[in-house]
């Protein structure tokens, strides 16, 4: 996890430490106040409004004022102009975890539930994402940690079984179990790279779970030992909501469940994982060349998806 730890530290140093923008607010007296007593919406029209709740009178706790993003936040659309001066973090008024503040308002999820996080470090990173939004628009696609937090707090508790079932359904066709043929001049190079890079991960699976994986070359995939599948499923069932949200996000980007589990268990770092995911395509790029606006964009997108999910996992473990 060294690469994930480094990425997490860089994220916090670059976004939180510079200028002290994401300072901690410890008591209600430290929050800025604002007159008025109304509820208003700002941003796009229709069902995409940013829901702002203001106090009707003197406020005793800051949880009485809040801001909730529209459901379109989770799809990546621009959801309106920046309406706050600064983003900070503080302990929740009930003492249960940490919350993100946009000025005097407590940030809520698109479902209008308080965004309470057990990790202060993760709350600071999410506040940094909000702090660095531009004045002309709030761009959810630049806030992967916020989206993952909403997923972990709202989607995973309600659909945990479905998420695990979906991951296990694709497990038998995992990327690391598929091996290119060694008897074809077009694929022999990939086969050699797979032996060098992926075989150590297969050995780790055998050691970690007690079952040797089945390697196949068929386009339609193979079938792993039921004991291995049960062992992997048990690991998923024992995860927290934040861990499962991170593993699910990485699995979707990697087309692999083994690679996220190796990150989860500390066997792989982010850069190693990306190398394994792109092993076959990088071989083709080395042979035929890189297509600008295609391969380079795919690489950047993969790095963002894998890095953000791995950093989210790491930060969720910290206090």
PDB file of C-alpha atoms in Angstrom:
ATOM      1  CA  UNK A   1       0.000   0.000   0.000  1.00  0.00           C
ATOM      2  CA  UNK A   2       3.022   2.306  -0.179  1.00  0.00           C
ATOM      3  CA  UNK A   3       1.862   3.877  -3.440  1.00  0.00           C
ATOM      4  CA  UNK A   4      -1.649   4.396  -2.069  1.00  0.00           C
ATOM      5  CA  UNK A   5      -0.260   5.963   1.078  1.00  0.00           C
ATOM      6  CA  UNK A   6       1.928   8.302  -0.964  1.00  0.00           C
ATOM      7  CA  UNK A   7      -0.984   9.270  -3.201  1.00  0.00           C
ATOM      8  CA  UNK A   8      -3.106   9.971  -0.139  1.00  0.00           C
ATOM      9  CA  UNK A   9      -0.452  12.142   1.453  1.00  0.00           C
ATOM     10  CA  UNK A  10       0.051  14.077  -1.767  1.00  0.00           C
ATOM     11  CA  UNK A  11      -3.695  14.653  -2.091  1.00  0.00           C
ATOM     12  CA  UNK A  12      -3.911  16.061   1.414  1.00  0.00           C
ATOM     13  CA  UNK A  13      -0.728  18.119   1.153  1.00  0.00           C
ATOM     14  CA  UNK A  14      -1.669  19.661  -2.173  1.00  0.00           C
ATOM     15  CA  UNK A  15      -5.295  20.373  -1.405  1.00  0.00           C
ATOM     16  CA  UNK A  16      -5.572  20.770   2.360  1.00  0.00           C
ATOM     17  CA  UNK A  17      -2.261  21.998   3.715  1.00  0.00           C
ATOM     18  CA  UNK A  18      -1.713  24.818   1.219  1.00  0.00           C
ATOM     19  CA  UNK A  19      -2.893  28.019   2.814  1.00  0.00           C
ATOM     20  CA  UNK A  20      -4.685  26.206   5.636  1.00  0.00           C
ATOM     21  CA  UNK A  21      -7.887  26.254   3.643  1.00  0.00           C
ATOM     22  CA  UNK A  22      -9.390  23.140   5.211  1.00  0.00           C
ATOM     23  CA  UNK A  23      -9.048  24.083   8.859  1.00  0.00           C
ATOM     24  CA  UNK A  24     -10.908  22.138  11.532  1.00  0.00           C
ATOM     25  CA  UNK A  25     -13.869  23.706  13.322  1.00  0.00           C
ATOM     26  CA  UNK A  26     -14.212  22.291  16.793  1.00  0.00           C
ATOM     27  CA  UNK A  27     -17.246  24.067  18.296  1.00  0.00           C
ATOM     28  CA  UNK A  28     -20.427  25.661  17.042  1.00  0.00           C
ATOM     29  CA  UNK A  29     -19.161  29.066  18.136  1.00  0.00           C
ATOM     30  CA  UNK A  30     -16.438  28.909  15.496  1.00  0.00           C
ATOM     31  CA  UNK A  31     -18.901  28.709  12.597  1.00  0.00           C
ATOM     32  CA  UNK A  32     -19.833  31.821  10.686  1.00  0.00           C
ATOM     33  CA  UNK A  33     -23.471  32.849  10.955  1.00  0.00           C
ATOM     34  CA  UNK A  34     -25.841  34.148   8.320  1.00  0.00           C
ATOM     35  CA  UNK A  35     -29.125  36.032   8.728  1.00  0.00           C
ATOM     36  CA  UNK A  36     -32.410  34.969   7.247  1.00  0.00           C
ATOM     37  CA  UNK A  37     -34.803  32.103   7.563  1.00  0.00           C
ATOM     38  CA  UNK A  38     -35.664  30.364   4.344  1.00  0.00           C
ATOM     39  CA  UNK A  39     -35.120  27.392   2.127  1.00  0.00           C
ATOM     40  CA  UNK A  40     -33.825  28.075  -1.344  1.00  0.00           C
ATOM     41  CA  UNK A  41     -32.511  26.275  -4.371  1.00  0.00           C
ATOM     42  CA  UNK A  42     -29.635  27.270  -6.569  1.00  0.00           C
ATOM     43  CA  UNK A  43     -28.189  25.708  -9.736  1.00  0.00           C
ATOM     44  CA  UNK A  44     -29.973  24.033 -12.606  1.00  0.00           C
ATOM     45  CA  UNK A  45     -33.698  24.036 -13.125  1.00  0.00           C
ATOM     46  CA  UNK A  46     -36.156  21.202 -12.563  1.00  0.00           C
ATOM     47  CA  UNK A  47     -34.980  18.364 -10.339  1.00  0.00           C
ATOM     48  CA  UNK A  48     -31.329  19.415 -10.368  1.00  0.00           C
ATOM     49  CA  UNK A  49     -31.485  22.177  -7.777  1.00  0.00           C
ATOM     50  CA  UNK A  50     -28.919  22.511  -5.014  1.00  0.00           C
ATOM     51  CA  UNK A  51     -31.053  22.379  -1.881  1.00  0.00           C
ATOM     52  CA  UNK A  52     -30.086  25.043   0.678  1.00  0.00           C
ATOM     53  CA  UNK A  53     -31.675  25.077   4.101  1.00  0.00           C
ATOM     54  CA  UNK A  54     -31.235  28.232   6.180  1.00  0.00           C
ATOM     55  CA  UNK A  55     -32.161  28.736   9.847  1.00  0.00           C
ATOM     56  CA  UNK A  56     -35.514  30.329  10.596  1.00  0.00           C
ATOM     57  CA  UNK A  57     -34.183  31.840  13.824  1.00  0.00           C
ATOM     58  CA  UNK A  58     -31.129  31.687  16.040  1.00  0.00           C
ATOM     59  CA  UNK A  59     -29.310  28.423  15.448  1.00  0.00           C
ATOM     60  CA  UNK A  60     -28.331  26.193  18.349  1.00  0.00           C
ATOM     61  CA  UNK A  61     -26.514  23.599  16.240  1.00  0.00           C
ATOM     62  CA  UNK A  62     -25.018  23.845  12.801  1.00  0.00           C
ATOM     63  CA  UNK A  63     -26.805  20.676  11.717  1.00  0.00           C
ATOM     64  CA  UNK A  64     -29.966  22.849  11.524  1.00  0.00           C
ATOM     65  CA  UNK A  65     -28.515  24.494   8.407  1.00  0.00           C
ATOM     66  CA  UNK A  66     -27.516  22.328   5.507  1.00  0.00           C
ATOM     67  CA  UNK A  67     -26.907  21.991   1.790  1.00  0.00           C
ATOM     68  CA  UNK A  68     -27.721  18.897  -0.283  1.00  0.00           C
ATOM     69  CA  UNK A  69     -26.580  18.171  -3.813  1.00  0.00           C
ATOM     70  CA  UNK A  70     -29.105  17.059  -6.468  1.00  0.00           C
ATOM     71  CA  UNK A  71     -29.182  13.430  -7.589  1.00  0.00           C
ATOM     72  CA  UNK A  72     -27.512  14.514 -10.848  1.00  0.00           C
ATOM     73  CA  UNK A  73     -24.367  15.039  -8.753  1.00  0.00           C
ATOM     74  CA  UNK A  74     -23.756  11.289  -8.964  1.00  0.00           C
ATOM     75  CA  UNK A  75     -23.834  11.354 -12.783  1.00  0.00           C
ATOM     76  CA  UNK A  76     -21.064  13.931 -13.157  1.00  0.00           C
ATOM     77  CA  UNK A  77     -23.116  16.852 -14.494  1.00  0.00           C
ATOM     78  CA  UNK A  78     -22.246  20.446 -13.572  1.00  0.00           C
ATOM     79  CA  UNK A  79     -24.754  21.202 -10.815  1.00  0.00           C
ATOM     80  CA  UNK A  80     -24.587  24.979 -10.439  1.00  0.00           C
ATOM     81  CA  UNK A  81     -22.251  27.826  -9.557  1.00  0.00           C
ATOM     82  CA  UNK A  82     -20.184  27.874  -6.394  1.00  0.00           C
ATOM     83  CA  UNK A  83     -22.328  29.479  -3.670  1.00  0.00           C
ATOM     84  CA  UNK A  84     -19.987  29.250  -0.657  1.00  0.00           C
ATOM     85  CA  UNK A  85     -16.787  30.992   0.400  1.00  0.00           C
ATOM     86  CA  UNK A  86     -14.902  28.116   2.013  1.00  0.00           C
ATOM     87  CA  UNK A  87     -15.078  24.419   2.841  1.00  0.00           C
ATOM     88  CA  UNK A  88     -14.113  23.204   6.294  1.00  0.00           C
ATOM     89  CA  UNK A  89     -14.565  20.149   8.499  1.00  0.00           C
ATOM     90  CA  UNK A  90     -15.766  19.735  12.069  1.00  0.00           C
ATOM     91  CA  UNK A  91     -17.098  17.162  14.470  1.00  0.00           C
ATOM     92  CA  UNK A  92     -20.807  16.457  14.115  1.00  0.00           C
ATOM     93  CA  UNK A  93     -22.912  18.092  16.824  1.00  0.00           C
ATOM     94  CA  UNK A  94     -23.879  14.652  18.144  1.00  0.00           C
ATOM     95  CA  UNK A  95     -20.191  13.724  18.389  1.00  0.00           C
ATOM     96  CA  UNK A  96     -20.623  10.887  15.897  1.00  0.00           C
ATOM     97  CA  UNK A  97     -17.919  11.370  13.280  1.00  0.00           C
ATOM     98  CA  UNK A  98     -16.941  14.343  11.130  1.00  0.00           C
ATOM     99  CA  UNK A  99     -18.895  16.477   8.713  1.00  0.00           C
ATOM    100  CA  UNK A 100     -17.976  18.829   5.886  1.00  0.00           C
ATOM    101  CA  UNK A 101     -19.099  22.462   6.140  1.00  0.00           C
ATOM    102  CA  UNK A 102     -19.760  24.820   3.232  1.00  0.00           C
ATOM    103  CA  UNK A 103     -19.596  28.118   5.103  1.00  0.00           C
ATOM    104  CA  UNK A 104     -22.124  27.644   7.941  1.00  0.00           C
ATOM    105  CA  UNK A 105     -24.025  24.837   6.208  1.00  0.00           C
ATOM    106  CA  UNK A 106     -23.573  21.124   6.900  1.00  0.00           C
ATOM    107  CA  UNK A 107     -23.030  19.183   3.672  1.00  0.00           C
ATOM    108  CA  UNK A 108     -25.593  16.467   2.994  1.00  0.00           C
ATOM    109  CA  UNK A 109     -25.781  13.693   0.441  1.00  0.00           C
ATOM    110  CA  UNK A 110     -28.047  13.835  -2.641  1.00  0.00           C
ATOM    111  CA  UNK A 111     -30.616  11.921  -0.536  1.00  0.00           C
ATOM    112  CA  UNK A 112     -30.463  14.798   1.999  1.00  0.00           C
ATOM    113  CA  UNK A 113     -28.818  12.673   4.686  1.00  0.00           C
ATOM    114  CA  UNK A 114     -25.949  14.097   6.756  1.00  0.00           C
ATOM    115  CA  UNK A 115     -22.559  13.243   5.267  1.00  0.00           C
ATOM    116  CA  UNK A 116     -20.990  11.911   8.477  1.00  0.00           C
ATOM    117  CA  UNK A 117     -17.572  10.308   8.187  1.00  0.00           C
ATOM    118  CA  UNK A 118     -15.708   8.385  10.864  1.00  0.00           C
ATOM    119  CA  UNK A 119     -12.341   9.469   9.419  1.00  0.00           C
ATOM    120  CA  UNK A 120     -11.331  13.086   9.923  1.00  0.00           C
ATOM    121  CA  UNK A 121      -8.634  12.636   7.263  1.00  0.00           C
ATOM    122  CA  UNK A 122     -11.206  11.538   4.683  1.00  0.00           C
ATOM    123  CA  UNK A 123     -13.460  14.454   5.638  1.00  0.00           C
ATOM    124  CA  UNK A 124     -10.546  16.852   5.073  1.00  0.00           C
ATOM    125  CA  UNK A 125      -9.858  15.363   1.639  1.00  0.00           C
ATOM    126  CA  UNK A 126     -13.528  15.730   0.645  1.00  0.00           C
ATOM    127  CA  UNK A 127     -13.532  19.306   1.946  1.00  0.00           C
ATOM    128  CA  UNK A 128     -10.476  19.935  -0.236  1.00  0.00           C
ATOM    129  CA  UNK A 129     -12.435  18.769  -3.293  1.00  0.00           C
ATOM    130  CA  UNK A 130     -15.150  21.315  -2.472  1.00  0.00           C
ATOM    131  CA  UNK A 131     -12.634  24.061  -1.674  1.00  0.00           C
ATOM    132  CA  UNK A 132     -11.040  23.796  -5.101  1.00  0.00           C
ATOM    133  CA  UNK A 133     -14.252  24.098  -7.108  1.00  0.00           C
ATOM    134  CA  UNK A 134     -14.274  27.045  -9.497  1.00  0.00           C
ATOM    135  CA  UNK A 135     -16.732  29.917  -9.125  1.00  0.00           C
ATOM    136  CA  UNK A 136     -18.425  29.253 -12.476  1.00  0.00           C
ATOM    137  CA  UNK A 137     -19.613  25.735 -11.620  1.00  0.00           C
ATOM    138  CA  UNK A 138     -19.505  22.765  -9.252  1.00  0.00           C
ATOM    139  CA  UNK A 139     -18.081  19.830 -11.197  1.00  0.00           C
ATOM    140  CA  UNK A 140     -18.786  16.433  -9.605  1.00  0.00           C
ATOM    141  CA  UNK A 141     -16.357  14.659 -11.948  1.00  0.00           C
ATOM    142  CA  UNK A 142     -13.541  16.444 -10.081  1.00  0.00           C
ATOM    143  CA  UNK A 143     -14.783  15.075  -6.727  1.00  0.00           C
ATOM    144  CA  UNK A 144     -14.361  11.281  -6.806  1.00  0.00           C
ATOM    145  CA  UNK A 145     -13.952  11.006  -3.021  1.00  0.00           C
ATOM    146  CA  UNK A 146     -17.260  12.798  -2.428  1.00  0.00           C
ATOM    147  CA  UNK A 147     -19.050  10.468  -4.854  1.00  0.00           C
ATOM    148  CA  UNK A 148     -17.515   7.382  -3.253  1.00  0.00           C
ATOM    149  CA  UNK A 149     -18.530   8.618   0.204  1.00  0.00           C
ATOM    150  CA  UNK A 150     -22.135   9.052  -0.952  1.00  0.00           C
ATOM    151  CA  UNK A 151     -22.027   5.561  -2.431  1.00  0.00           C
ATOM    152  CA  UNK A 152     -20.634   4.057   0.782  1.00  0.00           C
ATOM    153  CA  UNK A 153     -23.142   5.836   3.006  1.00  0.00           C
ATOM    154  CA  UNK A 154     -26.277   5.397   0.896  1.00  0.00           C
ATOM    155  CA  UNK A 155     -26.009   2.772  -1.843  1.00  0.00           C
ATOM    156  CA  UNK A 156     -23.892   0.063  -0.232  1.00  0.00           C
ATOM    157  CA  UNK A 157     -25.996  -0.452   2.933  1.00  0.00           C
ATOM    158  CA  UNK A 158     -29.125  -0.951   0.808  1.00  0.00           C
ATOM    159  CA  UNK A 159     -27.612  -3.064  -1.976  1.00  0.00           C
ATOM    160  CA  UNK A 160     -24.711  -4.845  -0.264  1.00  0.00           C
ATOM    161  CA  UNK A 161     -25.870  -8.346  -1.252  1.00  0.00           C
ATOM    162  CA  UNK A 162     -26.463  -7.301  -4.851  1.00  0.00           C
ATOM    163  CA  UNK A 163     -23.006  -5.700  -5.092  1.00  0.00           C
ATOM    164  CA  UNK A 164     -21.296  -8.825  -3.746  1.00  0.00           C
ATOM    165  CA  UNK A 165     -23.347 -11.107  -6.004  1.00  0.00           C
ATOM    166  CA  UNK A 166     -22.395  -9.006  -9.032  1.00  0.00           C
ATOM    167  CA  UNK A 167     -18.704  -9.100  -8.112  1.00  0.00           C
ATOM    168  CA  UNK A 168     -18.777 -12.858  -7.616  1.00  0.00           C
ATOM    169  CA  UNK A 169     -20.681 -13.385 -10.879  1.00  0.00           C
ATOM    170  CA  UNK A 170     -17.744 -11.864 -12.774  1.00  0.00           C
ATOM    171  CA  UNK A 171     -15.049 -13.436 -10.596  1.00  0.00           C
ATOM    172  CA  UNK A 172     -14.619 -16.565 -12.737  1.00  0.00           C
ATOM    173  CA  UNK A 173     -13.811 -14.418 -15.797  1.00  0.00           C
ATOM    174  CA  UNK A 174     -11.304 -12.283 -13.893  1.00  0.00           C
ATOM    175  CA  UNK A 175      -8.624 -10.520 -15.916  1.00  0.00           C
ATOM    176  CA  UNK A 176      -5.770 -12.277 -14.095  1.00  0.00           C
ATOM    177  CA  UNK A 177      -7.144 -15.739 -14.880  1.00  0.00           C
ATOM    178  CA  UNK A 178      -7.167 -15.149 -18.644  1.00  0.00           C
ATOM    179  CA  UNK A 179      -3.939 -16.127 -20.413  1.00  0.00           C
ATOM    180  CA  UNK A 180      -3.018 -15.324 -24.008  1.00  0.00           C
ATOM    181  CA  UNK A 181      -1.998 -18.332 -26.169  1.00  0.00           C
ATOM    182  CA  UNK A 182       1.729 -19.059 -26.275  1.00  0.00           C
ATOM    183  CA  UNK A 183       1.640 -20.674 -29.735  1.00  0.00           C
ATOM    184  CA  UNK A 184       0.695 -17.566 -31.703  1.00  0.00           C
ATOM    185  CA  UNK A 185       3.277 -15.026 -32.824  1.00  0.00           C
ATOM    186  CA  UNK A 186       0.815 -12.169 -32.240  1.00  0.00           C
ATOM    187  CA  UNK A 187       0.189 -13.120 -28.620  1.00  0.00           C
ATOM    188  CA  UNK A 188       3.380 -14.802 -27.480  1.00  0.00           C
ATOM    189  CA  UNK A 189       4.766 -11.486 -26.251  1.00  0.00           C
ATOM    190  CA  UNK A 190       1.679 -10.891 -24.104  1.00  0.00           C
ATOM    191  CA  UNK A 191       1.921 -14.440 -22.790  1.00  0.00           C
ATOM    192  CA  UNK A 192       5.485 -13.837 -21.654  1.00  0.00           C
ATOM    193  CA  UNK A 193       4.522 -10.603 -19.888  1.00  0.00           C
ATOM    194  CA  UNK A 194       1.635 -12.354 -18.167  1.00  0.00           C
ATOM    195  CA  UNK A 195       3.946 -15.054 -16.884  1.00  0.00           C
ATOM    196  CA  UNK A 196       6.326 -12.428 -15.537  1.00  0.00           C
ATOM    197  CA  UNK A 197       3.790 -10.025 -14.007  1.00  0.00           C
ATOM    198  CA  UNK A 198       0.613 -11.996 -13.264  1.00  0.00           C
ATOM    199  CA  UNK A 199       1.961 -15.361 -12.108  1.00  0.00           C
ATOM    200  CA  UNK A 200       3.204 -13.826  -8.814  1.00  0.00           C
ATOM    201  CA  UNK A 201      -0.343 -12.573  -8.151  1.00  0.00           C
ATOM    202  CA  UNK A 202      -1.748 -16.031  -8.839  1.00  0.00           C
ATOM    203  CA  UNK A 203       0.767 -17.434  -6.356  1.00  0.00           C
ATOM    204  CA  UNK A 204      -0.429 -14.845  -3.846  1.00  0.00           C
ATOM    205  CA  UNK A 205      -4.052 -15.917  -4.396  1.00  0.00           C
ATOM    206  CA  UNK A 206      -3.053 -19.510  -3.697  1.00  0.00           C
ATOM    207  CA  UNK A 207      -1.260 -18.523  -0.495  1.00  0.00           C
ATOM    208  CA  UNK A 208      -3.888 -16.024   0.673  1.00  0.00           C
ATOM    209  CA  UNK A 209      -7.005 -18.108   0.062  1.00  0.00           C
ATOM    210  CA  UNK A 210      -5.670 -21.668   0.047  1.00  0.00           C
ATOM    211  CA  UNK A 211      -6.740 -22.596  -3.486  1.00  0.00           C
ATOM    212  CA  UNK A 212      -4.772 -22.566  -6.735  1.00  0.00           C
ATOM    213  CA  UNK A 213      -6.492 -20.482  -9.433  1.00  0.00           C
ATOM    214  CA  UNK A 214      -7.392 -22.021 -12.783  1.00  0.00           C
ATOM    215  CA  UNK A 215      -5.777 -20.272 -15.756  1.00  0.00           C
ATOM    216  CA  UNK A 216      -7.580 -20.484 -19.113  1.00  0.00           C
ATOM    217  CA  UNK A 217      -7.158 -19.279 -22.681  1.00  0.00           C
ATOM    218  CA  UNK A 218     -10.776 -19.638 -23.820  1.00  0.00           C
ATOM    219  CA  UNK A 219     -12.589 -16.472 -24.861  1.00  0.00           C
ATOM    220  CA  UNK A 220     -15.586 -17.655 -22.832  1.00  0.00           C
ATOM    221  CA  UNK A 221     -13.575 -17.984 -19.635  1.00  0.00           C
ATOM    222  CA  UNK A 222     -13.301 -20.824 -17.154  1.00  0.00           C
ATOM    223  CA  UNK A 223     -14.545 -21.737 -13.713  1.00  0.00           C
ATOM    224  CA  UNK A 224     -12.644 -21.412 -10.442  1.00  0.00           C
ATOM    225  CA  UNK A 225     -12.756 -23.874  -7.559  1.00  0.00           C
ATOM    226  CA  UNK A 226     -15.860 -23.327  -5.430  1.00  0.00           C
ATOM    227  CA  UNK A 227     -13.633 -23.212  -2.357  1.00  0.00           C
ATOM    228  CA  UNK A 228     -11.739 -20.250  -3.803  1.00  0.00           C
ATOM    229  CA  UNK A 229     -14.974 -18.489  -4.739  1.00  0.00           C
ATOM    230  CA  UNK A 230     -16.377 -19.010  -1.228  1.00  0.00           C
ATOM    231  CA  UNK A 231     -13.184 -17.722   0.377  1.00  0.00           C
ATOM    232  CA  UNK A 232     -13.261 -14.553  -1.749  1.00  0.00           C
ATOM    233  CA  UNK A 233     -16.969 -14.060  -1.066  1.00  0.00           C
ATOM    234  CA  UNK A 234     -16.330 -14.348   2.685  1.00  0.00           C
ATOM    235  CA  UNK A 235     -13.755 -11.559   2.463  1.00  0.00           C
ATOM    236  CA  UNK A 236     -16.273  -9.322   0.686  1.00  0.00           C
ATOM    237  CA  UNK A 237     -18.983 -10.068   3.243  1.00  0.00           C
ATOM    238  CA  UNK A 238     -16.659  -9.062   6.070  1.00  0.00           C
ATOM    239  CA  UNK A 239     -15.818  -5.661   4.588  1.00  0.00           C
ATOM    240  CA  UNK A 240     -17.181  -2.363   5.848  1.00  0.00           C
ATOM    241  CA  UNK A 241     -19.438  -0.308   3.591  1.00  0.00           C
ATOM    242  CA  UNK A 242     -16.544   2.020   2.771  1.00  0.00           C
ATOM    243  CA  UNK A 243     -14.233  -0.884   1.940  1.00  0.00           C
ATOM    244  CA  UNK A 244     -16.832  -2.544  -0.288  1.00  0.00           C
ATOM    245  CA  UNK A 245     -17.547   0.728  -2.106  1.00  0.00           C
ATOM    246  CA  UNK A 246     -13.842   1.117  -2.844  1.00  0.00           C
ATOM    247  CA  UNK A 247     -13.372  -2.511  -3.962  1.00  0.00           C
ATOM    248  CA  UNK A 248     -16.453  -2.319  -6.203  1.00  0.00           C
ATOM    249  CA  UNK A 249     -15.220   0.894  -7.845  1.00  0.00           C
ATOM    250  CA  UNK A 250     -11.769  -0.551  -8.491  1.00  0.00           C
ATOM    251  CA  UNK A 251     -13.232  -3.814  -9.813  1.00  0.00           C
ATOM    252  CA  UNK A 252     -15.347  -1.899 -12.324  1.00  0.00           C
ATOM    253  CA  UNK A 253     -12.309   0.011 -13.579  1.00  0.00           C
ATOM    254  CA  UNK A 254      -9.943  -2.984 -13.575  1.00  0.00           C
ATOM    255  CA  UNK A 255     -12.315  -5.665 -14.938  1.00  0.00           C
ATOM    256  CA  UNK A 256     -10.882  -7.698 -12.092  1.00  0.00           C
ATOM    257  CA  UNK A 257     -11.771  -8.527  -8.503  1.00  0.00           C
ATOM    258  CA  UNK A 258      -8.401 -10.074  -7.661  1.00  0.00           C
ATOM    259  CA  UNK A 259      -6.496  -6.835  -8.307  1.00  0.00           C
ATOM    260  CA  UNK A 260      -8.662  -4.724  -5.919  1.00  0.00           C
ATOM    261  CA  UNK A 261      -8.423  -7.479  -3.295  1.00  0.00           C
ATOM    262  CA  UNK A 262      -4.637  -7.449  -3.664  1.00  0.00           C
ATOM    263  CA  UNK A 263      -4.680  -3.681  -3.049  1.00  0.00           C
ATOM    264  CA  UNK A 264      -7.065  -4.191  -0.117  1.00  0.00           C
ATOM    265  CA  UNK A 265      -4.744  -6.780   1.450  1.00  0.00           C
ATOM    266  CA  UNK A 266      -1.615  -4.717   0.792  1.00  0.00           C
ATOM    267  CA  UNK A 267      -0.132  -6.976  -1.907  1.00  0.00           C
ATOM    268  CA  UNK A 268      -0.293  -4.399  -4.719  1.00  0.00           C
ATOM    269  CA  UNK A 269       0.224  -0.668  -4.977  1.00  0.00           C
ATOM    270  CA  UNK A 270      -1.650   1.602  -7.373  1.00  0.00           C
ATOM    271  CA  UNK A 271       1.069   1.733 -10.031  1.00  0.00           C
ATOM    272  CA  UNK A 272       1.551  -2.042  -9.943  1.00  0.00           C
ATOM    273  CA  UNK A 273      -2.190  -2.570 -10.281  1.00  0.00           C
ATOM    274  CA  UNK A 274      -2.453  -0.230 -13.272  1.00  0.00           C
ATOM    275  CA  UNK A 275       0.445  -2.026 -14.954  1.00  0.00           C
ATOM    276  CA  UNK A 276      -1.364  -5.361 -14.605  1.00  0.00           C
ATOM    277  CA  UNK A 277      -4.673  -3.954 -15.858  1.00  0.00           C
ATOM    278  CA  UNK A 278      -3.054  -2.446 -18.953  1.00  0.00           C
ATOM    279  CA  UNK A 279      -0.570  -5.254 -19.571  1.00  0.00           C
ATOM    280  CA  UNK A 280      -2.067  -6.478 -22.848  1.00  0.00           C
ATOM    281  CA  UNK A 281      -2.944  -3.049 -24.216  1.00  0.00           C
ATOM    282  CA  UNK A 282       0.480  -1.619 -23.332  1.00  0.00           C
ATOM    283  CA  UNK A 283       2.060  -4.489 -25.243  1.00  0.00           C
ATOM    284  CA  UNK A 284       0.030  -3.519 -28.307  1.00  0.00           C
ATOM    285  CA  UNK A 285       0.980   0.151 -27.853  1.00  0.00           C
ATOM    286  CA  UNK A 286       4.645  -0.791 -27.665  1.00  0.00           C
ATOM    287  CA  UNK A 287       4.284  -2.741 -30.905  1.00  0.00           C
ATOM    288  CA  UNK A 288       1.970  -0.536 -32.961  1.00  0.00           C
ATOM    289  CA  UNK A 289       2.196   2.867 -31.297  1.00  0.00           C
ATOM    290  CA  UNK A 290      -0.029   5.079 -29.144  1.00  0.00           C
ATOM    291  CA  UNK A 291      -3.164   6.718 -30.548  1.00  0.00           C
ATOM    292  CA  UNK A 292      -3.339  10.267 -29.200  1.00  0.00           C
ATOM    293  CA  UNK A 293      -6.747  11.170 -27.896  1.00  0.00           C
ATOM    294  CA  UNK A 294      -7.465   7.475 -27.401  1.00  0.00           C
ATOM    295  CA  UNK A 295      -4.905   5.452 -25.492  1.00  0.00           C
ATOM    296  CA  UNK A 296      -3.600   8.421 -23.498  1.00  0.00           C
ATOM    297  CA  UNK A 297      -7.109   9.427 -22.416  1.00  0.00           C
ATOM    298  CA  UNK A 298      -7.885   5.835 -21.398  1.00  0.00           C
ATOM    299  CA  UNK A 299      -4.690   5.698 -19.334  1.00  0.00           C
ATOM    300  CA  UNK A 300      -5.488   8.968 -17.551  1.00  0.00           C
ATOM    301  CA  UNK A 301      -9.063   7.869 -16.835  1.00  0.00           C
ATOM    302  CA  UNK A 302      -7.911   4.533 -15.427  1.00  0.00           C
ATOM    303  CA  UNK A 303      -5.370   6.246 -13.178  1.00  0.00           C
ATOM    304  CA  UNK A 304      -8.035   8.576 -11.784  1.00  0.00           C
ATOM    305  CA  UNK A 305     -10.517   5.766 -11.131  1.00  0.00           C
ATOM    306  CA  UNK A 306      -8.040   3.396  -9.509  1.00  0.00           C
ATOM    307  CA  UNK A 307      -6.127   6.035  -7.553  1.00  0.00           C
ATOM    308  CA  UNK A 308      -9.211   7.767  -6.150  1.00  0.00           C
ATOM    309  CA  UNK A 309     -10.756   4.480  -4.997  1.00  0.00           C
ATOM    310  CA  UNK A 310      -7.479   3.287  -3.453  1.00  0.00           C
ATOM    311  CA  UNK A 311      -6.913   6.624  -1.690  1.00  0.00           C
ATOM    312  CA  UNK A 312     -10.532   6.571  -0.485  1.00  0.00           C
ATOM    313  CA  UNK A 313      -9.898   3.116   0.985  1.00  0.00           C
ATOM    314  CA  UNK A 314      -6.701   4.246   2.691  1.00  0.00           C
ATOM    315  CA  UNK A 315      -8.182   7.439   4.120  1.00  0.00           C
ATOM    316  CA  UNK A 316     -11.249   5.593   5.440  1.00  0.00           C
ATOM    317  CA  UNK A 317      -8.911   3.554   7.655  1.00  0.00           C
ATOM    318  CA  UNK A 318      -7.332   6.646   9.212  1.00  0.00           C
ATOM    319  CA  UNK A 319      -8.699   8.617  12.154  1.00  0.00           C
TER     320      UNK A 319
END
